[in-house]
Amino acid sequence: MQIESGTDSGQPRVAAVIAAGGTGTRIGSQLPKQFIQIGGKPILVRTVESVLSVESVFEVVIALPAEHIAQAETLLAQWELRAPVVCVAGGTTRQESVWRGVQRASTSADLIMVHDAVRPFCDRDTLRRVLETSWRTGAAIPGLPATETIQRVSRRGLVLKTPPREELYAIQTPQCFHSSILRTALERASREGFEGTDESSVVRWAGHPVAVVRGSPENIKITRPLDLEIAERLLEQLGGEDTRARQATGDKTMLRIGHGIDYHRLAEGRKLILGGMQIPHDKGLEGHSDADALTHAVCDALLGAAALGDIGRHFPDSDPAHRNRPSLEFLGEVKDKVAAAGWKVENVDATLLAQRPKLAPYFEGMRCNIARTLGLEVNAVSIKATTTEEMNAEGRGEGISAQAVVLLSSTSGNRGQTQCR
Ligand code: MG
């Protein structure tokens, strides 16, 4: 087949579509798995970087659940990526998500490469094999010959058939296609209601042969908790470019300190909640949420250390969804945002300013609540209190305030925004 070259250099122009539909349920994390960090960098960022290691890739479209778009955009903005990366809302199935991503890709793309968000270790040789073969043949996917015997098994758990092993391959991504072939196949599948197990099965269903090239054993798909451990080991073995870059620049662990402060008025008819503990008192703190001033101060310190704004920006009190919400939930979300930006919490030290009631009996519970929410050991969380000797608003019993400092660390080389815009 004679194919026109996409560029003057004879290289096809490649758009990458990344399917990031995962919810993280299988991996047992609240964070969708593509946002989990390995070696201090989110999996999704690693995957995008590996795809962009191929020069002919000129754009990346990520299809993911609408509710994760803002988080993904915030996260991606913190890394220097050499080509535009856009996020689109996915559909209810992987195929529908990929189809939406493909529709968003530039029509000037000669090839479309579809890749799993949770395969961050695809090496350049595999990428090159898939691209070259698909450019020549129209459709190519990477696969590894099956190493174990694979049986067809009945629903009752009995072996039905032993397919010849030499015909069995475990198929990976990226899967790459001439953009017209993939668009036509997905459009027709969408119209006729065909659901394939991957893009190549849709393309084959639409009548186009699909070539299999050699995949790579390192190109694992991170879906189970064990895969995360394997990924960390792999990263060490591969001596990721971060490690090399860090060594080259002599860059070590980065530390950031953050400070937070919060005031709430005491009022009758409200519960007094501090550090997630309900404390018996004749008054409680007024506010839109549960008005837990201590937890708010810790949230602000964390956001401040990561230069991510303040609690009011992330959880505006104009949003009725936050009414009476336990502030520990805010803290859990703040921790995820800070983690997504490449930071690990080292410790928290906070002081409450209150004339009454006596708070010391509740310190242990507050420390446990905050430590548990932040994934820290209790000895990394300190809570103390002082009266103001009856001076100030706190001293007169008009309200309670809290101050917190936190320390964050990062070994990922994540610098966030480094230049003034
Ligand atoms: Mg507050």
PDB file of C-alpha atoms in Angstrom, residues 178-335:
ATOM      1  CA  HIS A 178      -4.425   5.099  10.327  1.00  0.00           C
ATOM      2  CA  SER A 179      -6.726   7.722  11.650  1.00  0.00           C
ATOM      3  CA  SER A 180      -9.341   7.178   8.899  1.00  0.00           C
ATOM      4  CA  ILE A 181      -9.452   3.413   9.618  1.00  0.00           C
ATOM      5  CA  LEU A 182      -9.980   3.932  13.362  1.00  0.00           C
ATOM      6  CA  ARG A 183     -12.505   6.741  12.929  1.00  0.00           C
ATOM      7  CA  THR A 184     -14.556   4.728  10.421  1.00  0.00           C
ATOM      8  CA  ALA A 185     -14.506   1.597  12.602  1.00  0.00           C
ATOM      9  CA  LEU A 186     -15.457   3.374  15.843  1.00  0.00           C
ATOM     10  CA  GLU A 187     -18.155   5.421  14.162  1.00  0.00           C
ATOM     11  CA  ARG A 188     -19.681   2.295  12.613  1.00  0.00           C
ATOM     12  CA  ALA A 189     -19.436   0.341  15.885  1.00  0.00           C
ATOM     13  CA  SER A 190     -21.139   3.194  17.701  1.00  0.00           C
ATOM     14  CA  ARG A 191     -23.927   3.292  15.103  1.00  0.00           C
ATOM     15  CA  GLU A 192     -24.422  -0.497  15.019  1.00  0.00           C
ATOM     16  CA  GLY A 193     -23.926  -1.104  18.743  1.00  0.00           C
ATOM     17  CA  PHE A 194     -20.853  -3.340  18.443  1.00  0.00           C
ATOM     18  CA  GLU A 195     -18.776  -3.512  21.611  1.00  0.00           C
ATOM     19  CA  GLY A 196     -15.210  -4.792  21.219  1.00  0.00           C
ATOM     20  CA  THR A 197     -12.785  -5.694  23.975  1.00  0.00           C
ATOM     21  CA  ASP A 198     -10.210  -3.241  22.627  1.00  0.00           C
ATOM     22  CA  GLU A 199      -9.735  -0.917  19.647  1.00  0.00           C
ATOM     23  CA  SER A 200      -8.106  -3.608  17.525  1.00  0.00           C
ATOM     24  CA  SER A 201     -11.133  -5.875  17.864  1.00  0.00           C
ATOM     25  CA  VAL A 202     -13.345  -3.031  16.616  1.00  0.00           C
ATOM     26  CA  VAL A 203     -11.033  -2.365  13.673  1.00  0.00           C
ATOM     27  CA  ARG A 204     -10.944  -6.074  12.814  1.00  0.00           C
ATOM     28  CA  TRP A 205     -14.734  -6.292  13.130  1.00  0.00           C
ATOM     29  CA  ALA A 206     -14.928  -3.409  10.667  1.00  0.00           C
ATOM     30  CA  GLY A 207     -12.955  -5.518   8.196  1.00  0.00           C
ATOM     31  CA  HIS A 208      -9.377  -4.318   8.511  1.00  0.00           C
ATOM     32  CA  PRO A 209      -6.547  -6.755   9.351  1.00  0.00           C
ATOM     33  CA  VAL A 210      -4.508  -5.943  12.437  1.00  0.00           C
ATOM     34  CA  ALA A 211      -0.776  -6.706  12.695  1.00  0.00           C
ATOM     35  CA  VAL A 212       0.773  -7.814  15.976  1.00  0.00           C
ATOM     36  CA  VAL A 213       4.281  -6.596  16.812  1.00  0.00           C
ATOM     37  CA  ARG A 214       6.473  -7.551  19.735  1.00  0.00           C
ATOM     38  CA  GLY A 215       5.362  -5.860  22.955  1.00  0.00           C
ATOM     39  CA  SER A 216       7.425  -5.421  26.075  1.00  0.00           C
ATOM     40  CA  PRO A 217       7.231  -7.242  29.412  1.00  0.00           C
ATOM     41  CA  GLU A 218       7.814  -3.946  31.245  1.00  0.00           C
ATOM     42  CA  ASN A 219       4.726  -2.430  29.611  1.00  0.00           C
ATOM     43  CA  ILE A 220       2.508  -3.533  32.502  1.00  0.00           C
ATOM     44  CA  LYS A 221      -1.015  -2.366  33.173  1.00  0.00           C
ATOM     45  CA  ILE A 222      -1.394  -1.112  36.730  1.00  0.00           C
ATOM     46  CA  THR A 223      -4.742  -2.373  37.974  1.00  0.00           C
ATOM     47  CA  ARG A 224      -4.204  -4.250  41.249  1.00  0.00           C
ATOM     48  CA  PRO A 225      -2.391  -3.203  44.451  1.00  0.00           C
ATOM     49  CA  LEU A 226       0.379  -5.710  43.633  1.00  0.00           C
ATOM     50  CA  ASP A 227       0.938  -3.947  40.293  1.00  0.00           C
ATOM     51  CA  LEU A 228       1.828  -0.766  42.179  1.00  0.00           C
ATOM     52  CA  GLU A 229       4.572  -2.605  44.056  1.00  0.00           C
ATOM     53  CA  ILE A 230       5.833  -4.117  40.817  1.00  0.00           C
ATOM     54  CA  ALA A 231       5.757  -0.652  39.230  1.00  0.00           C
ATOM     55  CA  GLU A 232       7.898   0.837  42.007  1.00  0.00           C
ATOM     56  CA  ARG A 233      10.449  -1.978  41.563  1.00  0.00           C
ATOM     57  CA  LEU A 234      10.425  -1.576  37.786  1.00  0.00           C
ATOM     58  CA  LEU A 235      11.030   2.125  38.131  1.00  0.00           C
ATOM     59  CA  GLU A 236      14.077   1.477  40.311  1.00  0.00           C
ATOM     60  CA  GLN A 237      15.383  -1.061  37.809  1.00  0.00           C
ATOM     61  CA  LEU A 238      14.759   1.116  34.798  1.00  0.00           C
ATOM     62  CA  GLY A 239      16.541   3.918  36.686  1.00  0.00           C
ATOM     63  CA  GLY A 240      13.828   6.357  35.572  1.00  0.00           C
ATOM     64  CA  GLU A 241      14.998   9.530  33.917  1.00  0.00           C
ATOM     65  CA  ASP A 242      13.916  11.470  37.030  1.00  0.00           C
ATOM     66  CA  THR A 243      16.495   9.648  39.080  1.00  0.00           C
ATOM     67  CA  ARG A 244      19.148  10.336  36.457  1.00  0.00           C
ATOM     68  CA  ALA A 245      18.128  13.976  36.105  1.00  0.00           C
ATOM     69  CA  ARG A 246      18.197  14.386  39.881  1.00  0.00           C
ATOM     70  CA  GLN A 247      21.609  12.839  40.096  1.00  0.00           C
ATOM     71  CA  ALA A 248      22.871  15.038  37.258  1.00  0.00           C
ATOM     72  CA  THR A 249      21.691  18.243  38.915  1.00  0.00           C
ATOM     73  CA  GLY A 250      22.543  17.073  42.424  1.00  0.00           C
ATOM     74  CA  ASP A 251      18.900  17.728  43.244  1.00  0.00           C
ATOM     75  CA  LYS A 252      17.775  16.109  46.509  1.00  0.00           C
ATOM     76  CA  THR A 253      14.533  15.953  48.412  1.00  0.00           C
ATOM     77  CA  MET A 254      12.651  19.251  48.243  1.00  0.00           C
ATOM     78  CA  LEU A 255      10.889  20.573  51.327  1.00  0.00           C
ATOM     79  CA  ARG A 256       8.095  23.123  51.615  1.00  0.00           C
ATOM     80  CA  ILE A 257       6.608  24.613  54.748  1.00  0.00           C
ATOM     81  CA  GLY A 258       3.034  25.906  54.992  1.00  0.00           C
ATOM     82  CA  HIS A 259       1.064  27.922  57.514  1.00  0.00           C
ATOM     83  CA  GLY A 260      -2.693  28.034  58.099  1.00  0.00           C
ATOM     84  CA  ILE A 261      -4.887  30.094  60.408  1.00  0.00           C
ATOM     85  CA  ASP A 262      -8.639  30.033  60.989  1.00  0.00           C
ATOM     86  CA  TYR A 263     -11.203  31.765  63.214  1.00  0.00           C
ATOM     87  CA  HIS A 264     -14.811  30.840  63.971  1.00  0.00           C
ATOM     88  CA  ARG A 265     -17.323  32.466  66.308  1.00  0.00           C
ATOM     89  CA  LEU A 266     -18.883  30.541  69.182  1.00  0.00           C
ATOM     90  CA  ALA A 267     -22.683  30.409  69.073  1.00  0.00           C
ATOM     91  CA  GLU A 268     -25.443  28.656  70.945  1.00  0.00           C
ATOM     92  CA  GLY A 269     -27.174  25.722  69.314  1.00  0.00           C
ATOM     93  CA  ARG A 270     -24.082  24.494  67.464  1.00  0.00           C
ATOM     94  CA  LYS A 271     -21.891  21.447  68.132  1.00  0.00           C
ATOM     95  CA  LEU A 272     -18.270  22.139  69.019  1.00  0.00           C
ATOM     96  CA  ILE A 273     -16.122  20.086  66.641  1.00  0.00           C
ATOM     97  CA  LEU A 274     -12.332  20.361  66.639  1.00  0.00           C
ATOM     98  CA  GLY A 275      -9.984  17.947  64.887  1.00  0.00           C
ATOM     99  CA  GLY A 276     -13.035  15.822  64.099  1.00  0.00           C
ATOM    100  CA  MET A 277     -13.817  15.392  67.835  1.00  0.00           C
ATOM    101  CA  GLN A 278     -17.163  16.457  69.224  1.00  0.00           C
ATOM    102  CA  ILE A 279     -16.431  18.282  72.482  1.00  0.00           C
ATOM    103  CA  PRO A 280     -19.143  18.877  75.109  1.00  0.00           C
ATOM    104  CA  HIS A 281     -19.651  22.628  75.581  1.00  0.00           C
ATOM    105  CA  ASP A 282     -22.591  25.021  75.900  1.00  0.00           C
ATOM    106  CA  LYS A 283     -21.679  26.598  72.556  1.00  0.00           C
ATOM    107  CA  GLY A 284     -20.267  25.461  69.220  1.00  0.00           C
ATOM    108  CA  LEU A 285     -18.541  27.083  66.296  1.00  0.00           C
ATOM    109  CA  GLU A 286     -20.559  28.853  63.638  1.00  0.00           C
ATOM    110  CA  GLY A 287     -19.871  28.159  59.997  1.00  0.00           C
ATOM    111  CA  HIS A 288     -21.070  26.683  56.725  1.00  0.00           C
ATOM    112  CA  SER A 289     -19.461  23.264  57.268  1.00  0.00           C
ATOM    113  CA  ASP A 290     -19.019  21.758  60.731  1.00  0.00           C
ATOM    114  CA  ALA A 291     -16.777  24.823  61.384  1.00  0.00           C
ATOM    115  CA  ASP A 292     -13.867  22.706  62.610  1.00  0.00           C
ATOM    116  CA  ALA A 293     -11.335  25.566  62.870  1.00  0.00           C
ATOM    117  CA  LEU A 294      -8.438  23.224  63.670  1.00  0.00           C
ATOM    118  CA  THR A 295      -8.966  21.034  60.612  1.00  0.00           C
ATOM    119  CA  HIS A 296      -9.466  24.158  58.451  1.00  0.00           C
ATOM    120  CA  ALA A 297      -6.125  25.559  59.617  1.00  0.00           C
ATOM    121  CA  VAL A 298      -4.404  22.263  58.751  1.00  0.00           C
ATOM    122  CA  CYS A 299      -6.073  22.255  55.297  1.00  0.00           C
ATOM    123  CA  ASP A 300      -4.852  25.802  54.666  1.00  0.00           C
ATOM    124  CA  ALA A 301      -1.327  24.973  55.802  1.00  0.00           C
ATOM    125  CA  LEU A 302      -1.210  22.020  53.382  1.00  0.00           C
ATOM    126  CA  LEU A 303      -2.601  24.026  50.469  1.00  0.00           C
ATOM    127  CA  GLY A 304      -0.259  26.877  51.350  1.00  0.00           C
ATOM    128  CA  ALA A 305       2.834  24.669  51.390  1.00  0.00           C
ATOM    129  CA  ALA A 306       1.957  23.348  47.928  1.00  0.00           C
ATOM    130  CA  ALA A 307       1.017  26.875  46.729  1.00  0.00           C
ATOM    131  CA  LEU A 308      -2.434  25.613  45.764  1.00  0.00           C
ATOM    132  CA  GLY A 309      -4.489  28.504  47.165  1.00  0.00           C
ATOM    133  CA  ASP A 310      -6.683  28.225  50.235  1.00  0.00           C
ATOM    134  CA  ILE A 311      -9.627  26.245  51.564  1.00  0.00           C
ATOM    135  CA  GLY A 312     -12.148  28.880  50.441  1.00  0.00           C
ATOM    136  CA  ARG A 313     -11.064  28.411  46.852  1.00  0.00           C
ATOM    137  CA  HIS A 314     -11.377  24.612  46.938  1.00  0.00           C
ATOM    138  CA  PHE A 315     -14.516  24.357  49.125  1.00  0.00           C
ATOM    139  CA  PRO A 316     -16.422  27.647  48.711  1.00  0.00           C
ATOM    140  CA  ASP A 317     -19.073  28.310  51.358  1.00  0.00           C
ATOM    141  CA  SER A 318     -21.353  29.428  48.521  1.00  0.00           C
ATOM    142  CA  ASP A 319     -21.608  25.753  47.556  1.00  0.00           C
ATOM    143  CA  PRO A 320     -24.577  24.134  49.337  1.00  0.00           C
ATOM    144  CA  ALA A 321     -22.890  20.726  48.908  1.00  0.00           C
ATOM    145  CA  HIS A 322     -20.463  21.693  51.686  1.00  0.00           C
ATOM    146  CA  ARG A 323     -23.172  22.644  54.213  1.00  0.00           C
ATOM    147  CA  ASN A 324     -22.536  20.875  57.526  1.00  0.00           C
ATOM    148  CA  ARG A 325     -19.911  18.639  55.923  1.00  0.00           C
ATOM    149  CA  PRO A 326     -17.380  17.106  58.304  1.00  0.00           C
ATOM    150  CA  SER A 327     -14.172  19.031  57.741  1.00  0.00           C
ATOM    151  CA  LEU A 328     -12.099  15.829  57.923  1.00  0.00           C
ATOM    152  CA  GLU A 329     -13.567  15.099  54.488  1.00  0.00           C
ATOM    153  CA  PHE A 330     -12.096  18.383  53.242  1.00  0.00           C
ATOM    154  CA  LEU A 331      -8.780  17.367  54.754  1.00  0.00           C
ATOM    155  CA  GLY A 332      -8.831  14.024  52.905  1.00  0.00           C
ATOM    156  CA  GLU A 333      -9.491  15.805  49.613  1.00  0.00           C
ATOM    157  CA  VAL A 334      -6.806  18.394  50.314  1.00  0.00           C
ATOM    158  CA  LYS A 335      -4.339  15.591  50.965  1.00  0.00           C
TER     159      LYS A 335
END
